[in-house]
Coordinates of C-alpha atoms in Angstrom, one line a residue:
M1 CA 74.8 96.1 5.6
G2 CA 76.7 92.8 6.1
N3 CA 80.0 94.8 6.2
S4 CA 78.6 97.3 8.8
F5 CA 77.2 94.6 11.0
H6 CA 80.6 92.6 11.0
S7 CA 82.2 96.3 11.7
L8 CA 80.2 96.9 14.9
E9 CA 80.5 93.4 16.2
S10 CA 84.5 93.4 15.9
T11 CA 84.2 96.8 17.9
L12 CA 81.9 95.3 20.7
R13 CA 84.4 92.4 20.8
R14 CA 87.5 94.5 21.2
R15 CA 85.3 96.4 24.0
R16 CA 85.0 93.6 26.1
Q17 CA 88.5 92.4 25.9
Q18 CA 89.8 95.7 27.0
T19 CA 87.3 96.3 30.0
P20 CA 89.1 93.8 32.6
E21 CA 92.6 95.9 32.0
T22 CA 91.4 99.3 31.7
Q23 CA 88.2 99.5 34.2
Q24 CA 89.6 98.3 37.5
P25 CA 87.1 97.8 40.3
E26 CA 87.7 100.4 43.2
P27 CA 90.0 98.7 46.0
Q28 CA 88.3 98.1 49.4
P29 CA 89.9 99.1 52.6
Q30 CA 92.3 96.7 54.3
R31 CA 90.9 95.6 57.3
L32 CA 93.0 95.8 60.4
Y33 CA 91.0 93.7 62.9
P34 CA 88.2 91.0 62.6
G35 CA 84.8 92.0 62.5
P36 CA 82.3 93.5 60.2
P37 CA 82.9 95.2 57.1
L38 CA 83.7 98.9 57.6
R39 CA 80.9 101.6 56.4
H40 CA 81.9 104.5 54.3
R41 CA 80.0 107.6 54.1
P42 CA 79.1 109.1 51.1
A43 CA 81.8 111.4 49.6
S44 CA 79.4 114.3 49.7
S45 CA 79.0 114.0 53.7
S46 CA 80.6 116.6 55.4
R47 CA 82.2 114.7 57.9
S48 CA 84.3 113.1 54.9
A49 CA 85.0 116.2 53.3
H50 CA 86.2 117.8 56.6
R51 CA 87.3 115.0 58.8
A52 CA 88.8 116.3 62.3
P53 CA 92.0 115.0 63.1
A54 CA 92.1 111.7 65.4
T55 CA 92.3 112.9 69.2
R56 CA 95.5 111.8 70.9
P57 CA 95.6 110.9 74.5
P58 CA 98.3 113.0 76.1
S59 CA 101.6 111.1 76.5
R60 CA 102.2 112.5 80.1
P61 CA 100.3 115.1 82.6
P62 CA 101.3 118.7 82.6
R63 CA 104.5 119.2 84.8
H64 CA 102.8 121.2 87.7
L65 CA 100.7 118.1 88.2
L66 CA 103.8 115.8 87.9
A67 CA 105.7 117.7 90.5
P68 CA 104.0 116.0 93.3
L69 CA 104.4 112.7 92.3
A70 CA 108.0 113.3 91.0
A71 CA 108.6 114.4 95.0
A72 CA 106.9 111.3 96.5
S73 CA 109.2 109.1 94.2
L74 CA 112.4 110.8 94.8
G75 CA 111.2 110.7 98.9
T76 CA 111.2 114.6 98.7
D77 CA 107.7 114.6 100.5
S78 CA 109.6 114.5 103.8
R79 CA 111.6 118.0 102.4
A80 CA 108.0 119.4 102.0
A81 CA 107.3 118.4 105.5
G82 CA 110.8 119.6 106.9
A83 CA 110.3 123.0 105.1
L84 CA 106.8 123.3 106.7
L85 CA 108.2 122.1 110.4
A86 CA 110.8 124.8 109.8
R87 CA 108.5 127.4 109.6
A88 CA 105.6 126.6 111.9
R89 CA 105.3 127.3 115.6
T90 CA 103.0 124.4 116.6
L91 CA 102.2 120.8 115.6
H92 CA 99.0 119.0 116.1
L93 CA 98.9 115.4 115.6
Q94 CA 95.9 113.3 115.7
T95 CA 96.5 109.2 114.8
G96 CA 92.6 108.9 114.2
D97 CA 91.2 105.6 114.9
L98 CA 93.7 102.8 115.9
L99 CA 91.2 100.1 115.3
N100 CA 91.3 100.7 112.0
W101 CA 95.0 100.6 111.6
G102 CA 95.7 96.9 110.8
R103 CA 99.4 97.0 111.0
L104 CA 99.5 98.4 114.7
R105 CA 96.5 96.4 115.7
K106 CA 98.9 93.1 114.7
K107 CA 101.4 94.3 116.5
C108 CA 99.6 94.6 119.8
P109 CA 100.7 91.9 122.5
S110 CA 98.8 89.8 124.7
T111 CA 100.6 91.2 127.7
H112 CA 101.8 94.7 128.1
S113 CA 104.9 96.2 129.4
E114 CA 106.6 99.9 129.1
E115 CA 108.6 99.1 126.8
T116 CA 105.7 97.5 124.4
D117 CA 103.5 100.8 125.4
H118 CA 106.4 103.1 124.3
Q119 CA 107.2 101.5 121.3
L120 CA 103.3 101.3 120.1
L121 CA 103.0 104.9 120.8
R122 CA 106.1 105.7 118.6
D123 CA 104.8 103.5 115.8
C124 CA 101.3 105.6 116.1
I125 CA 103.1 109.0 115.8
Q126 CA 105.5 107.7 113.1
K127 CA 103.1 106.2 111.0
T128 CA 101.1 109.2 111.3
L129 CA 104.0 111.3 110.2
N130 CA 104.7 109.2 107.2
E131 CA 101.0 109.4 106.1
W132 CA 100.6 113.0 106.2
S133 CA 104.2 114.0 104.8
S134 CA 103.2 112.1 101.4
Q135 CA 99.7 113.6 101.2
I136 CA 101.0 117.3 101.6
S137 CA 99.2 119.7 99.1
P138 CA 101.1 122.4 97.0
D139 CA 99.0 124.8 98.6
L140 CA 100.0 124.1 101.9
V141 CA 103.5 124.3 101.4
R142 CA 103.0 127.8 99.7
E143 CA 100.9 128.8 102.7
F144 CA 103.5 128.1 105.3
P145 CA 100.8 128.0 108.2
D146 CA 102.1 128.5 111.9
V147 CA 100.1 125.8 113.1
L148 CA 100.5 122.5 111.3
E149 CA 97.4 119.8 111.5
C150 CA 99.3 116.6 111.1
T151 CA 96.6 113.9 110.4
V152 CA 95.4 111.4 108.0
S153 CA 91.9 112.2 107.0
H154 CA 90.7 108.6 106.6
A155 CA 91.6 107.3 110.0
V156 CA 89.8 110.0 111.7
E157 CA 85.9 109.0 112.6
K158 CA 83.7 111.5 114.4
I159 CA 80.8 110.2 116.2
N160 CA 77.6 110.2 114.7
P161 CA 75.1 112.7 116.6
G162 CA 72.3 110.1 116.7
E163 CA 74.5 107.5 118.1
R164 CA 75.9 110.0 120.8
E165 CA 74.0 108.7 124.0
E166 CA 74.7 105.5 123.1
M167 CA 78.5 106.0 123.7
K168 CA 80.7 107.0 126.4
V169 CA 83.5 108.9 125.4
S170 CA 86.4 109.4 127.8
A171 CA 89.8 110.3 128.0
K172 CA 93.3 110.4 129.8
L173 CA 95.7 113.3 129.7
F174 CA 99.3 113.2 130.4
I175 CA 101.2 116.4 130.7
V176 CA 104.5 116.0 128.8
G177 CA 106.4 119.2 128.5
S178 CA 104.1 121.7 129.7
N179 CA 103.6 123.7 132.9
S180 CA 101.0 125.9 131.5
S181 CA 97.2 124.9 133.0
S182 CA 96.2 126.4 129.2
S183 CA 97.5 122.8 128.0
T184 CA 94.2 121.3 130.0
R185 CA 91.6 123.3 128.0
N186 CA 93.7 123.0 124.5
A187 CA 93.7 119.1 124.9
I188 CA 90.0 118.8 125.7
D189 CA 88.9 121.4 122.8
M190 CA 90.7 119.4 120.4
A191 CA 89.2 116.1 121.4
C192 CA 85.8 117.3 121.5
S193 CA 86.5 118.9 117.8
V194 CA 88.2 115.7 116.4
L195 CA 85.2 113.4 117.7
G196 CA 82.7 115.8 116.9
V197 CA 81.1 116.1 120.4
A198 CA 80.3 118.9 122.6
Q199 CA 81.3 117.1 126.1
L200 CA 83.6 114.4 127.3
D201 CA 82.0 111.9 129.4
S202 CA 85.1 111.6 131.8
V203 CA 88.4 112.8 132.1
I204 CA 91.3 111.4 133.9
I205 CA 94.5 113.5 134.1
A206 CA 97.9 111.9 134.8
S207 CA 100.1 113.0 137.5
P208 CA 102.0 115.8 136.1
P209 CA 106.0 115.6 135.6
I210 CA 107.9 116.6 138.7
E211 CA 111.6 116.9 139.1
D212 CA 113.6 113.5 140.2
G213 CA 113.5 113.2 143.9
V214 CA 110.3 115.6 144.7
N215 CA 107.4 114.0 145.9
L216 CA 104.1 115.0 144.3
S217 CA 101.9 117.6 146.2
L218 CA 98.7 119.3 146.0
E219 CA 100.5 122.6 144.9
H220 CA 101.4 120.6 141.6
L221 CA 98.1 119.6 140.8
Q222 CA 96.4 122.5 141.5
P223 CA 96.8 124.5 138.6
Y224 CA 95.7 121.7 136.3
W225 CA 92.4 120.8 138.3
E226 CA 91.3 124.3 138.4
E227 CA 91.2 124.0 134.5
L228 CA 89.5 120.8 134.8
E229 CA 86.6 122.4 137.1
N230 CA 86.2 125.1 134.9
L231 CA 85.6 122.9 132.0
V232 CA 82.7 120.8 134.1
Q233 CA 81.4 124.1 134.7
S234 CA 81.2 124.9 131.0
K235 CA 79.9 121.6 130.8
K236 CA 82.7 120.4 128.4
I237 CA 83.0 117.6 130.8
V238 CA 80.9 115.5 133.1
A239 CA 83.1 113.9 135.5
I240 CA 87.0 114.3 136.5
G241 CA 89.4 111.9 138.0
T242 CA 93.0 111.3 139.2
S243 CA 95.7 108.8 138.6
D244 CA 98.3 107.2 141.1
L245 CA 97.5 109.2 144.2
D246 CA 98.1 107.7 147.4
K247 CA 95.4 108.3 150.0
T248 CA 97.0 111.2 151.7
Q249 CA 97.3 112.9 148.3
L250 CA 93.6 112.0 147.2
E251 CA 92.2 113.2 150.7
Q252 CA 93.9 116.4 150.5
L253 CA 92.8 117.4 146.6
Y254 CA 89.5 116.0 147.7
Q255 CA 89.2 118.8 151.0
W256 CA 90.5 121.4 148.6
A257 CA 88.7 121.0 145.1
Q258 CA 85.2 122.6 144.6
V259 CA 84.7 119.8 142.0
K260 CA 85.6 116.6 143.8
P261 CA 87.4 113.6 142.0
N262 CA 84.8 110.7 141.1
S263 CA 87.9 108.3 140.2
N264 CA 91.2 107.6 141.2
Q265 CA 93.6 105.1 138.8
E266 CA 96.0 102.8 140.5
N267 CA 99.2 101.1 138.4
L268 CA 98.8 97.4 138.3
A269 CA 102.7 97.3 138.2
S270 CA 102.7 99.1 141.9
C271 CA 100.2 97.7 143.5
C272 CA 98.7 93.9 143.1
V273 CA 95.8 94.6 145.8
M274 CA 94.4 98.1 146.6
P275 CA 95.5 99.7 150.0
P276 CA 93.2 99.1 152.6
D277 CA 93.2 102.7 153.5
I278 CA 92.4 104.0 150.3
T279 CA 89.8 101.6 149.4
A280 CA 88.2 102.9 152.8
F281 CA 88.5 106.6 151.7
A282 CA 87.0 106.0 148.5
K283 CA 84.2 104.0 149.5
Q284 CA 83.2 106.5 152.3
F285 CA 82.9 109.4 149.5
D286 CA 81.8 107.5 146.7
I287 CA 85.1 107.6 144.5
Q288 CA 85.8 104.9 142.2
L289 CA 88.9 103.2 142.2
L290 CA 90.2 102.1 138.8
T291 CA 93.4 100.4 137.7
H292 CA 95.8 101.1 134.4
N293 CA 99.2 99.8 133.0
D294 CA 100.7 103.2 131.9
P295 CA 104.4 103.4 132.1
K296 CA 105.1 106.4 134.3
E297 CA 106.3 108.5 131.4
L298 CA 104.4 107.3 128.5
L299 CA 105.9 109.9 126.0
S300 CA 109.1 111.6 126.9
E301 CA 110.8 114.5 124.7
A302 CA 113.5 112.3 123.5
S303 CA 111.3 109.5 122.1
F304 CA 109.1 112.1 120.1
Q305 CA 112.1 113.7 119.1
E306 CA 113.6 110.4 117.6
A307 CA 110.2 109.6 115.9
L308 CA 110.1 113.0 114.5
Q309 CA 113.7 112.5 113.0
E310 CA 113.2 108.9 111.9
S311 CA 109.9 110.1 109.9
I312 CA 111.0 113.4 108.9
P313 CA 115.1 113.3 108.3
D314 CA 115.1 117.1 106.9
I315 CA 114.2 118.5 110.3
Q316 CA 115.6 120.3 113.6
A317 CA 113.8 117.6 115.5
H318 CA 115.7 118.8 118.9
E319 CA 113.8 122.1 118.1
W320 CA 110.5 120.4 118.8
V321 CA 109.1 119.7 122.5
P322 CA 105.9 117.8 123.1
L323 CA 103.5 119.7 125.6
W324 CA 100.6 117.1 126.1
L325 CA 99.5 113.8 124.9
L326 CA 95.7 112.7 125.2
R327 CA 94.3 109.3 124.8
Y328 CA 90.7 109.0 124.1
S329 CA 88.3 106.2 123.6
V330 CA 85.0 105.5 122.7
I331 CA 82.9 102.5 124.2
V332 CA 79.5 101.3 123.2
K333 CA 77.7 101.6 126.5
S334 CA 75.3 98.6 126.2
R335 CA 77.9 96.3 125.1
G336 CA 81.0 97.6 127.0
I337 CA 83.0 97.3 123.7
I338 CA 85.9 99.9 122.5
K339 CA 84.3 101.4 119.3
S340 CA 87.2 103.7 118.7
K341 CA 90.4 104.8 120.1
G342 CA 93.3 107.2 119.6
Y343 CA 95.8 109.7 120.5
I344 CA 96.0 113.8 120.1
L345 CA 99.4 115.6 121.0
Q346 CA 100.5 118.9 120.7
A347 CA 103.9 120.3 120.3
K348 CA 105.6 123.8 120.2
R349 CA 109.0 124.5 118.5
R350 CA 111.7 126.0 120.7
G351 CA 111.5 129.8 121.2
S352 CA 108.2 130.2 119.1

């Protein structure tokens, strides 16, 4: 019995001595970041048994999504714009509300001159072209539309229908390179569409372009005035007016027209005091005499083509001719302040 006891004791002693070497504890996973200990699911868990591979974020977008970005980074956005303009026949350009364009607002001088007016308009055209060309969608390039709508969506602000009665919407139309009276209707229709209104409160037409050495006559005005009269009768316009007419010209238009002019603008550069004869005539027939400081030629064919060429080098700018330019303003009636203003123009490609 004693020998058996000692034999059992020695056997247990040997097993205790071998345990640290032969029965190592299960190693704990290494912690790669500070925080609470990692939790392990039981080996029987289906997620542990069939663990899905980790999802890797894509290293880069698909190639078809990178194309527009690559084009912009390489300056090829102007190539897309050039390709579109090479196939299009008509260009409609809308600057949107210039009051939202901080860079242009900072450029506005305290005093006006023909040079600053030309430069500001050119800046408006170039900035709109640059913004538009940088946002051309691949779908538009595939379509190659005949009419290009060149605008900046975030810069266009339509009038809230609930506020329409509180606003006065006026416009001045400059005929640039068109001898067609249909330009008048196109311009008014576009202005109403851009502003989201059915009717303009007043429209003034600048004197149409005439050859050097030729005096403006009633015959030059009649085609455009007849179209304005049609727009008044169709309730697209409430009142129509003229610009830079002397007493004789204004009297001839008044006697001939079915819809009489309710205003005539005089350029501050040409007269500091209204001539007595036109003042008396306007008072007799209830015509408002207003002033303006627009240059005689606000937008020329050459200046438009230069702006087009600088913004989109990959284009034959000489092929494009501006037809008309419309400047609109939205005024809060009760406060007399301008809420928004901008330009709209239409240009055609020669031979189209």
